[in-house]
Coordinates of C-alpha atoms in Angstrom, one line a residue:
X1 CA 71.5 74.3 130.9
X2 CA 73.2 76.4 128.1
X3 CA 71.7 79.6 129.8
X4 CA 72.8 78.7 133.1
X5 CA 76.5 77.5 132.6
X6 CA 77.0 80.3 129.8
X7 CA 76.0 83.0 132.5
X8 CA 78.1 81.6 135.3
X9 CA 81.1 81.3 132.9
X10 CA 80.7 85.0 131.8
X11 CA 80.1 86.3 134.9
X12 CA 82.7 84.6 136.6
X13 CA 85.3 86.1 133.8
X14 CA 83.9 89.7 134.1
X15 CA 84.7 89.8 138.1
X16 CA 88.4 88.0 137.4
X17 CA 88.5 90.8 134.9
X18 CA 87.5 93.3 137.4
X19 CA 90.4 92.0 139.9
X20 CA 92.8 92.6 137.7
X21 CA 91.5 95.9 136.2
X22 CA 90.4 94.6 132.8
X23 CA 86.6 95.4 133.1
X24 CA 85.0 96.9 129.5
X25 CA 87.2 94.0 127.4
X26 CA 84.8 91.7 124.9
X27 CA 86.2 88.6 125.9
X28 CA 83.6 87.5 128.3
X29 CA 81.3 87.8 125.9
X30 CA 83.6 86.4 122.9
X31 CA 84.4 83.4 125.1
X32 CA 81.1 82.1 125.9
X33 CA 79.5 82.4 122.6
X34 CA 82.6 80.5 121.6
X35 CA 81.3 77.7 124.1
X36 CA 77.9 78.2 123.7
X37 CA 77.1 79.5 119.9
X38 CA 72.9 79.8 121.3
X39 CA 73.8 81.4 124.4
X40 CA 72.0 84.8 123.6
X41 CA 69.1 83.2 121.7
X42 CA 68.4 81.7 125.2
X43 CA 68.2 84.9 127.3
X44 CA 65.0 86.6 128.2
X45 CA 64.6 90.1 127.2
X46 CA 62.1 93.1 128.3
X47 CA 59.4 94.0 125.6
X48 CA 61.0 97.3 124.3
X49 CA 64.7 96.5 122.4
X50 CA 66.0 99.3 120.3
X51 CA 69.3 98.9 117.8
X52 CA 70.6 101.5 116.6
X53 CA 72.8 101.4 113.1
X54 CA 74.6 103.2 110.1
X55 CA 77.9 104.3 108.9
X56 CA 78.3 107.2 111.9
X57 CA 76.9 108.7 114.8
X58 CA 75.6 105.3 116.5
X59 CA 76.9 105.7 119.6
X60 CA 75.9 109.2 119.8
X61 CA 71.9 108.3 119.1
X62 CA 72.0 105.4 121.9
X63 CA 73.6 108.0 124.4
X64 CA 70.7 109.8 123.8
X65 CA 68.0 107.6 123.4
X66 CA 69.3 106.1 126.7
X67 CA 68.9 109.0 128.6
X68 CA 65.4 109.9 127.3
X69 CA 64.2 106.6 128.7
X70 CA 66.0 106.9 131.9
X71 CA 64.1 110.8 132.1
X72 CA 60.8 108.8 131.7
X73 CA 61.4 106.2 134.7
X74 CA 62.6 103.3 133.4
X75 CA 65.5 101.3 133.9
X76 CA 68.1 100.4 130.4
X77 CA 70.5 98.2 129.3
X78 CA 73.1 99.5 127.0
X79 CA 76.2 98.9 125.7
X80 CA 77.7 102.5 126.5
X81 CA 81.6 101.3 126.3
X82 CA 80.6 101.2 122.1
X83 CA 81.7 97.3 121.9
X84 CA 78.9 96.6 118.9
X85 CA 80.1 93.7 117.6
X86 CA 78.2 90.4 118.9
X87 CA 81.0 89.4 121.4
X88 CA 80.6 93.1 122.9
X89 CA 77.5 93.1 122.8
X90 CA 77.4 89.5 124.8
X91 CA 79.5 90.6 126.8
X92 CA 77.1 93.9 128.0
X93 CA 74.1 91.0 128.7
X94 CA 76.5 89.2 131.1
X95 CA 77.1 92.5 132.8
X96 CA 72.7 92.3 132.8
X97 CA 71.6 89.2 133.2
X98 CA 70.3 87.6 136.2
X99 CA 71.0 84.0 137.2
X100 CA 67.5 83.0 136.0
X101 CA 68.9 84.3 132.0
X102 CA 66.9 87.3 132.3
X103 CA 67.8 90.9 131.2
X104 CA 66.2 93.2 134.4
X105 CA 65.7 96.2 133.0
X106 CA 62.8 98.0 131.5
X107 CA 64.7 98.8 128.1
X108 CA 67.5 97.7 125.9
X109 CA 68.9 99.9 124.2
X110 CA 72.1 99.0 121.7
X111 CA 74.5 100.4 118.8
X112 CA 75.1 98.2 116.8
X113 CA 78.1 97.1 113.9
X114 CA 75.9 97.6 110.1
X115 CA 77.7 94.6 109.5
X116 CA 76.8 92.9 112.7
X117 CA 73.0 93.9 112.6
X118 CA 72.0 90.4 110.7
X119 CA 73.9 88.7 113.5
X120 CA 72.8 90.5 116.6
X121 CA 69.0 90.0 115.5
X122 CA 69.1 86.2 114.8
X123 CA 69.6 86.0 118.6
X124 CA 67.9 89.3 119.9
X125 CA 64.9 90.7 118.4
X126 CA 64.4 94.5 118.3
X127 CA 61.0 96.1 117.7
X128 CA 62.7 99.2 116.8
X129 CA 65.3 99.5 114.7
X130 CA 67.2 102.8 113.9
X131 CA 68.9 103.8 110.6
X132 CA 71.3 107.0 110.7
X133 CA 73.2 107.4 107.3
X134 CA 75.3 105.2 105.1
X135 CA 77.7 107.0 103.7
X136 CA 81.4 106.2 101.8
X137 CA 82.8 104.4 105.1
X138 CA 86.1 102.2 106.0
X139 CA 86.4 101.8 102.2
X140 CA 88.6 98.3 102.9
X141 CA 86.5 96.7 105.2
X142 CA 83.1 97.9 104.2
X143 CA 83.5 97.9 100.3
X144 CA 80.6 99.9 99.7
X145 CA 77.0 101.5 100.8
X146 CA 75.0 99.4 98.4
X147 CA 77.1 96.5 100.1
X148 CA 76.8 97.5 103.1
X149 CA 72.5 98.8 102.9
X150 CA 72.4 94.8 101.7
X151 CA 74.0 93.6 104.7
X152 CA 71.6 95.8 107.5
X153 CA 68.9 94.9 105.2
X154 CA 69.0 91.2 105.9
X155 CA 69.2 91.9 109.5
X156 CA 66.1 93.8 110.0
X157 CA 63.4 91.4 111.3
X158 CA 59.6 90.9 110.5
X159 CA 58.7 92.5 114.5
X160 CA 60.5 95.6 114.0
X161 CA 59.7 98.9 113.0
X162 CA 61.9 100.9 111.1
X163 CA 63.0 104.5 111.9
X164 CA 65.3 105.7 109.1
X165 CA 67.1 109.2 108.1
X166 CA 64.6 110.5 105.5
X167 CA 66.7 112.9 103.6
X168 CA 69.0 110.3 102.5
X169 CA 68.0 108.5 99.4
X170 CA 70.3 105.6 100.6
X171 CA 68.2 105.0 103.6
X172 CA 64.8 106.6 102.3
X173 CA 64.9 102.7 100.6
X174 CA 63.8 100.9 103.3
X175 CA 60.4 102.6 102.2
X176 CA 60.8 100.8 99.4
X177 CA 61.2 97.0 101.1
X178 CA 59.4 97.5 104.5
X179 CA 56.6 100.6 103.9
X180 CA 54.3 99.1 106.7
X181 CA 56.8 98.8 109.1
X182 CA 58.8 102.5 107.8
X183 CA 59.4 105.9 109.6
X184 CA 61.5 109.0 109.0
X185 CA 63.2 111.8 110.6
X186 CA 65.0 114.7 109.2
X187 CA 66.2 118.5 108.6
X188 CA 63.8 120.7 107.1
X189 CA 65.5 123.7 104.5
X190 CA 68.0 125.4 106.2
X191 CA 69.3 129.3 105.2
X192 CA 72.6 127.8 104.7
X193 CA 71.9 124.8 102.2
X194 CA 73.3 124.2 99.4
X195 CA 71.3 124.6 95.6
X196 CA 74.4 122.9 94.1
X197 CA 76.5 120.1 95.7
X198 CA 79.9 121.7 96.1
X199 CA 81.6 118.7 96.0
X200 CA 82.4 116.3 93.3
X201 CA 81.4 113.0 95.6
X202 CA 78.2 111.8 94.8
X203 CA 77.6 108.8 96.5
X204 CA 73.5 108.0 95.6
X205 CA 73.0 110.8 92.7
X206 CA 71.2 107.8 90.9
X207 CA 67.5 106.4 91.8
X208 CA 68.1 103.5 93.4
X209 CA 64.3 102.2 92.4
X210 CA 64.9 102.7 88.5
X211 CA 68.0 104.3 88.1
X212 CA 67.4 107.6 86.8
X213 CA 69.4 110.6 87.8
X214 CA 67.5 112.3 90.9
X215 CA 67.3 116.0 91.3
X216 CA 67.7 118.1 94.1
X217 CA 65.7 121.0 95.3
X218 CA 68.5 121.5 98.4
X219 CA 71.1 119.6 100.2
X220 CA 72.6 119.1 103.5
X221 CA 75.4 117.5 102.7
X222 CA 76.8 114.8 100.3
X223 CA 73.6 114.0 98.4
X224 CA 71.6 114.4 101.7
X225 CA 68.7 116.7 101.2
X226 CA 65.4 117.1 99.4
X227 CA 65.6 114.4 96.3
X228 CA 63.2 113.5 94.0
X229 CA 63.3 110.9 91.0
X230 CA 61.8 112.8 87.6
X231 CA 61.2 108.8 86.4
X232 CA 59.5 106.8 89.2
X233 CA 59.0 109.7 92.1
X234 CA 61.0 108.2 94.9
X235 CA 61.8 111.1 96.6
X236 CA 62.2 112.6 99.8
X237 CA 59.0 113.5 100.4
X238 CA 57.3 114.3 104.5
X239 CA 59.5 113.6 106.5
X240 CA 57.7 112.2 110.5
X241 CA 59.8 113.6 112.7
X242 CA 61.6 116.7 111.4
X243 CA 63.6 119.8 112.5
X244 CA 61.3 122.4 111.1
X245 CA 63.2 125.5 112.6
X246 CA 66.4 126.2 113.6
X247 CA 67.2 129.6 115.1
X248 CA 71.0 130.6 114.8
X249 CA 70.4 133.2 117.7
X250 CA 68.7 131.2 120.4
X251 CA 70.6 128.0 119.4
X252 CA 67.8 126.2 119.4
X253 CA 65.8 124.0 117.0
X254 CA 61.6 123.2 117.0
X255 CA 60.8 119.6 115.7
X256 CA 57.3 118.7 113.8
X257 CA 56.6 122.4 114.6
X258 CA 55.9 121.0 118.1
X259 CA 58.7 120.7 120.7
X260 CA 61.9 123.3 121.1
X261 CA 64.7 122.7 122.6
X262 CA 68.5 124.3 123.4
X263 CA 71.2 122.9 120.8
X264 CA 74.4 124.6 121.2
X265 CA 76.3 124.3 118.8
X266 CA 74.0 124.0 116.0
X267 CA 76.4 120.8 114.4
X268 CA 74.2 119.0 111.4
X269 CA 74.8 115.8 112.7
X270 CA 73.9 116.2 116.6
X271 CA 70.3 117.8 115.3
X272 CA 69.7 114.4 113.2
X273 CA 70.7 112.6 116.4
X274 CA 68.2 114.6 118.1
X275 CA 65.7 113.9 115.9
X276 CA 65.9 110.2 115.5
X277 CA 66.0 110.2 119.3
X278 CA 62.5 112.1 119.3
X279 CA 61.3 109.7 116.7
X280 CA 62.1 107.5 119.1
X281 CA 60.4 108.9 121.8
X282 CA 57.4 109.2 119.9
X283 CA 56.9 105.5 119.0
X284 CA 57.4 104.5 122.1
X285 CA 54.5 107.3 123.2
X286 CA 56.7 109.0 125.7
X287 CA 55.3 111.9 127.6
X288 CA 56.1 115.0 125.2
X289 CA 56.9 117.1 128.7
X290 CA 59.2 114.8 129.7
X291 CA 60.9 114.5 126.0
X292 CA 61.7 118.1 125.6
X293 CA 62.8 118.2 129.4
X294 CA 65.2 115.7 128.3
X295 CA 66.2 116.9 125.0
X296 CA 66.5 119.8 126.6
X297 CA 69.5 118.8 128.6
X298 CA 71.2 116.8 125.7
X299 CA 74.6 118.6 125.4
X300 CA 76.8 117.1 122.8
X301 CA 80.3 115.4 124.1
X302 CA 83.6 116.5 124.8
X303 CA 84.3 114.3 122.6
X304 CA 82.8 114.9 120.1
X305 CA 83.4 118.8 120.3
X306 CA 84.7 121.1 122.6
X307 CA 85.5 125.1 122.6
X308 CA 87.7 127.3 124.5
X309 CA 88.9 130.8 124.8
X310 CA 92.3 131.9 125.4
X311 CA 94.0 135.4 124.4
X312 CA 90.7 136.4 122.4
X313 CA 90.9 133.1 119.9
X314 CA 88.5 130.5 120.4
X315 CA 89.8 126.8 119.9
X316 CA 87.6 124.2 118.6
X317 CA 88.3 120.4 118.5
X318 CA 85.7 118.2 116.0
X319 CA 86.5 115.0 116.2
X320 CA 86.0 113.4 113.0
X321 CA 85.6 109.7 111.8
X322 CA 88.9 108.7 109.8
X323 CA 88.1 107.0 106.6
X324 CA 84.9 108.7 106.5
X325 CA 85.0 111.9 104.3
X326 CA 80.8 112.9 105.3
X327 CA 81.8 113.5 108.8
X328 CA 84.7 115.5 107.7
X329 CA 82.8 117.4 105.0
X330 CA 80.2 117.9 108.0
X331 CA 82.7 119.6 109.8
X332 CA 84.4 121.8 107.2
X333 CA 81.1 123.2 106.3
X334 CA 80.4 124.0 110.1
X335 CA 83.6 125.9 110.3
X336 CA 82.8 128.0 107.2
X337 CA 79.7 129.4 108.4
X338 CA 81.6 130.6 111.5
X339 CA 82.5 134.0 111.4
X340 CA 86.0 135.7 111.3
X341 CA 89.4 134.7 110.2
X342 CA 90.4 130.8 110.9
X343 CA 93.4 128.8 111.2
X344 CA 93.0 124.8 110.3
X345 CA 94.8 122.1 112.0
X346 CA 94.0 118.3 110.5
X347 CA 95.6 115.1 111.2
X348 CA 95.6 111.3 112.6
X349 CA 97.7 109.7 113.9
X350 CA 96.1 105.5 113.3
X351 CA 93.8 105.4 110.4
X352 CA 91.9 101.9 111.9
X353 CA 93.3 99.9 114.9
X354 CA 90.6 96.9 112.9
X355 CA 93.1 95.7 110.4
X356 CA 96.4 96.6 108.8
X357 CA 95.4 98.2 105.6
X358 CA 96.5 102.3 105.6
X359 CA 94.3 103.6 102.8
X360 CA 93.6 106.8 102.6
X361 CA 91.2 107.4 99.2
X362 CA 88.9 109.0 101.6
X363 CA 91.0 111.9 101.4
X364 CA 90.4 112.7 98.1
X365 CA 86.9 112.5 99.0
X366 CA 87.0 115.3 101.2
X367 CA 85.0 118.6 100.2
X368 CA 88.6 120.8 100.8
X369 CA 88.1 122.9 97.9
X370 CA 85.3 125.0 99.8
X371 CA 87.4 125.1 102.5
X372 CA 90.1 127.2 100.0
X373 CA 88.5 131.0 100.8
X374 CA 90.2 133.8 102.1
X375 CA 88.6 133.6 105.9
X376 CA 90.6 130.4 105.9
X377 CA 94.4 131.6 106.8
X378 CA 96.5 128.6 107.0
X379 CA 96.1 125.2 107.2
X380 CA 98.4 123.1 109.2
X381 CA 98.6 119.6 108.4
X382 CA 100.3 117.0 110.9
X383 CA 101.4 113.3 111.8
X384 CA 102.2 110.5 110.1
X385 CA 100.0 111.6 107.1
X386 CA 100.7 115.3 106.9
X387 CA 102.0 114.6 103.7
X388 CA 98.6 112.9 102.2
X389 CA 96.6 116.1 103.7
X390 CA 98.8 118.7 102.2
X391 CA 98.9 117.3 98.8
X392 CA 95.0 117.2 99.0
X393 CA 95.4 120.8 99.9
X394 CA 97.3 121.4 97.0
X395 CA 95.2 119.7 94.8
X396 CA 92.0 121.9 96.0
X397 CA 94.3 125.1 94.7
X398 CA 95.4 126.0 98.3
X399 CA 98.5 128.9 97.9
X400 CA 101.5 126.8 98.7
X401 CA 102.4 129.5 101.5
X402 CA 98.9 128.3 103.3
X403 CA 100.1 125.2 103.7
X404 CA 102.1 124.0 106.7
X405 CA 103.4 120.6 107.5
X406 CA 104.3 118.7 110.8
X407 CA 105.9 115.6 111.7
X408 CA 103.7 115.8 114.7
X409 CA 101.3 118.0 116.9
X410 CA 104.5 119.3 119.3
X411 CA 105.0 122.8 118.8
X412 CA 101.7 123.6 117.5
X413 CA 101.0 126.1 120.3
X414 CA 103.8 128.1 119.2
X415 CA 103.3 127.7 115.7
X416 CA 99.4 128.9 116.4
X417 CA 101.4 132.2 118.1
X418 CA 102.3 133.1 114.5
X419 CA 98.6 133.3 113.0
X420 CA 95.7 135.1 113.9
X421 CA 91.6 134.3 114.1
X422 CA 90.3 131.2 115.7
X423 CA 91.8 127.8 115.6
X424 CA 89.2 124.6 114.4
X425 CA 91.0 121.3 115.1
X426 CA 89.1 119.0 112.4
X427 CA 91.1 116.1 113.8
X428 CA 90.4 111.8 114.2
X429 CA 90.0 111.0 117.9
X430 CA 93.6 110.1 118.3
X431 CA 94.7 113.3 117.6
X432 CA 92.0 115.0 119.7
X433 CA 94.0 115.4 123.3
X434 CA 97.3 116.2 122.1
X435 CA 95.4 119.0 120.1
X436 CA 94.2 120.1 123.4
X437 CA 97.2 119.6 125.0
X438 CA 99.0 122.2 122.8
X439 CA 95.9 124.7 123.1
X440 CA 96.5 124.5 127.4
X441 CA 100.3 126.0 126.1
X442 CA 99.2 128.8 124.1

């Protein structure tokens, strides 16, 4: 009875909601769980359900893992609009679900909240469960990793297998808890590494098996790389699925030495995407042909990134996660391995549309101090918080000159007319189109 009134009430909201326009809100799926607190427990679901979880990159990883299912024949059910929260993630199985309570497709395939995951699996049980990164993330809402790594660990079930980003120590855990049920992917060396962290953020430089300071043959980013504990040996160790070669010319990368594939650009965080997805692929024993067809094809969003040309300069938009100072870092260190003079432009205008707090200690997080080389001709700092970012600036020994502030993006195009070399937008998503919009002026 639950099943069926709970279905008929959803769906019969979703197509008022699609009358008026309103199609892609959560409240279907917030109102009938309201009604019926069991409704999802009662729904029947296909024999492959994959969640998808961690600080960043969620939505990016489903995308993908998505399409390489869809490449391989079978039909999915994901949440693409991003609602990963419970109620949005009800409200994707009323979009599903047949009047018989059943989820159709062959697949599902979700991102979800790390905060949620404990919630989403009491009612829906994965047998895969995939772990990006935790990292220093929405300080006020999410406290903590440790916090947080406690909260995604009460959420993974007994049926699932684990598939978790093996060059972080803060994931690499899981080992620890679950070793049956544990599987890694990662990044190999890279030319470009790092001996030494060149920032002062360390957020896991401790063991967090016995405490003991870990040392670091190389690393990503953050204290992402190849870490080993001189007191108990937890360490990085063989990584399952890894990018074993990357080739700067080609633009491609080679994972477990097996399977290459076109990546362009060659951004840290898409590859680790691309390898959890073939991690994912593997498990499930998908055809290898048809995984590297489809990874093949796996271009990274305009989103996410975009590049243009214009008078000679090439302008680049990152969109980065505000109050998240890895995928920021990510992106600085991108832009300095790029060759040639550059021009900076970073800014946001919202800092979280989740709750009214406006903290910005991420900031000082930020890795700007590498950023403070002479390639790196001016940095323009804009919006509501151009203060915050030039002070930062300051603070990482930027000439005062280098410097410049604005109230908002207008104008930019003509202040970009001033300076020379290419232009790298390192910008939160709200800031993303009006960057472009000035770039159409210049």
């Amino acid at each position: 009875m639950i099943r069926f009134l709970g279905t008929a009430i959803g769906k019969s909201i979703l197509l008022a909601e699609r009358l008026f326009h309103k199609d892609g809100s959560t409240f279907p799926g917030k109102f009938v769980i309201k009604l019926f607190p069991s409704y999802l427990s009662k729904l029947k679901y296909p024999d492959k359900v994959i969640m998808v979880t961690g600080s960043s990159g969620k939505g990016s990883t489903t995308s993908i893992i998505a399409n390489l299912l869809r490449n391989s024949g079978m039909t999915v059910c994901h949440n693409i609009e991003g609602s990963n929260m419970i109620r949005g993630i009800a409200s994707t199985m009323l979009k599903h679900v047949t009047w018989g309570g059943k989820i159709p497709e062959d697949a599902i395939v979700l991102e979800v909240d790390e905060r949620y995951l404990k919630v989403v699996t009491k009612h829906i049980r994965p047998n895969l469960i995939v772990l990006n990164n935790l990292t220093r993330d929405q300080p006020p809402r999410q406290g903590n990793y440790d916090l947080v790594y406690r909260e995604i660990e009460k959420g993974v079930t007994d049926s699932a297998e684990l598939l978790c980003n093996g060059d972080d120590p803060i994931t690499k855990q899981m080992a620890l808890s679950h070793p049956d049920k544990f599987h890694s992917f990662g990044i190999n060396r890279m030319t470009n590494d790092f001996e030494d962290l060149p920032t002062a953020v360390k957020d896991c430089a401790y063991c967090p098996k016995c405490g003991r300071k870990m040392n670091y043959a190389w690393y990503h980013y953050g204290t992402v790389g190849d870490f080993t504990c001189p007191g108990c040996g937890f360490s990085r160790g063989k990584v399952d699925y890894a990018v074993t070669d990357v080739d700067p010319v080609k633009k491609s990368i080679t994972i477990n030495r097996d399977l290459s594939f076109s990546v362009d650009p060659l951004l840290l965080f898409h590859m680790y995407n691309l390898a959890a997805a073939y991690g994912v692929a593997d498990l499930l024993k998908l055809p290898k042909k048809e995984v590297q067809a489809a990874l093949d094809r796996e271009k990274i969003s305009e989103k996410i990134y975009s590049e243009t040309e214009k008078k000679g300069r090439r302008f680049i938009a990152i969109n980065c996660k505000a109050e998240n100072n890895a995928t920021y870092n990510l992106a600085h260190y991108y832009t300095l391995k790029q060759p040639g003079p550059k021009v900076l432009v970073m800014g946001l205008r919202e800092i979280s549309r989740r709750y009214s707090h406006f903290d910005l200690s991420w900031v000082y997080d930020l890795d700007l101090e590498a950023l403070n080389v002479p390639d790196v001709q001016e940095v323009i700092c804009a919006g509501p918080y151009a203060a915050d970012f030039a002070l930062r600036c300051k603070l990482a020994g930027f000439p005062k000159e280098k410097v410049i502030r604005m109230d908002t993006l207008d104008g930019l195009a003509k202040r970009l007319k001033k300076t020379t070399g290419d232009v790298y937008g390192i910008l939160n998503f709200d800031y993303i189109p009006p960057f472009l919009e000035e770039v159409n002026k210049y």
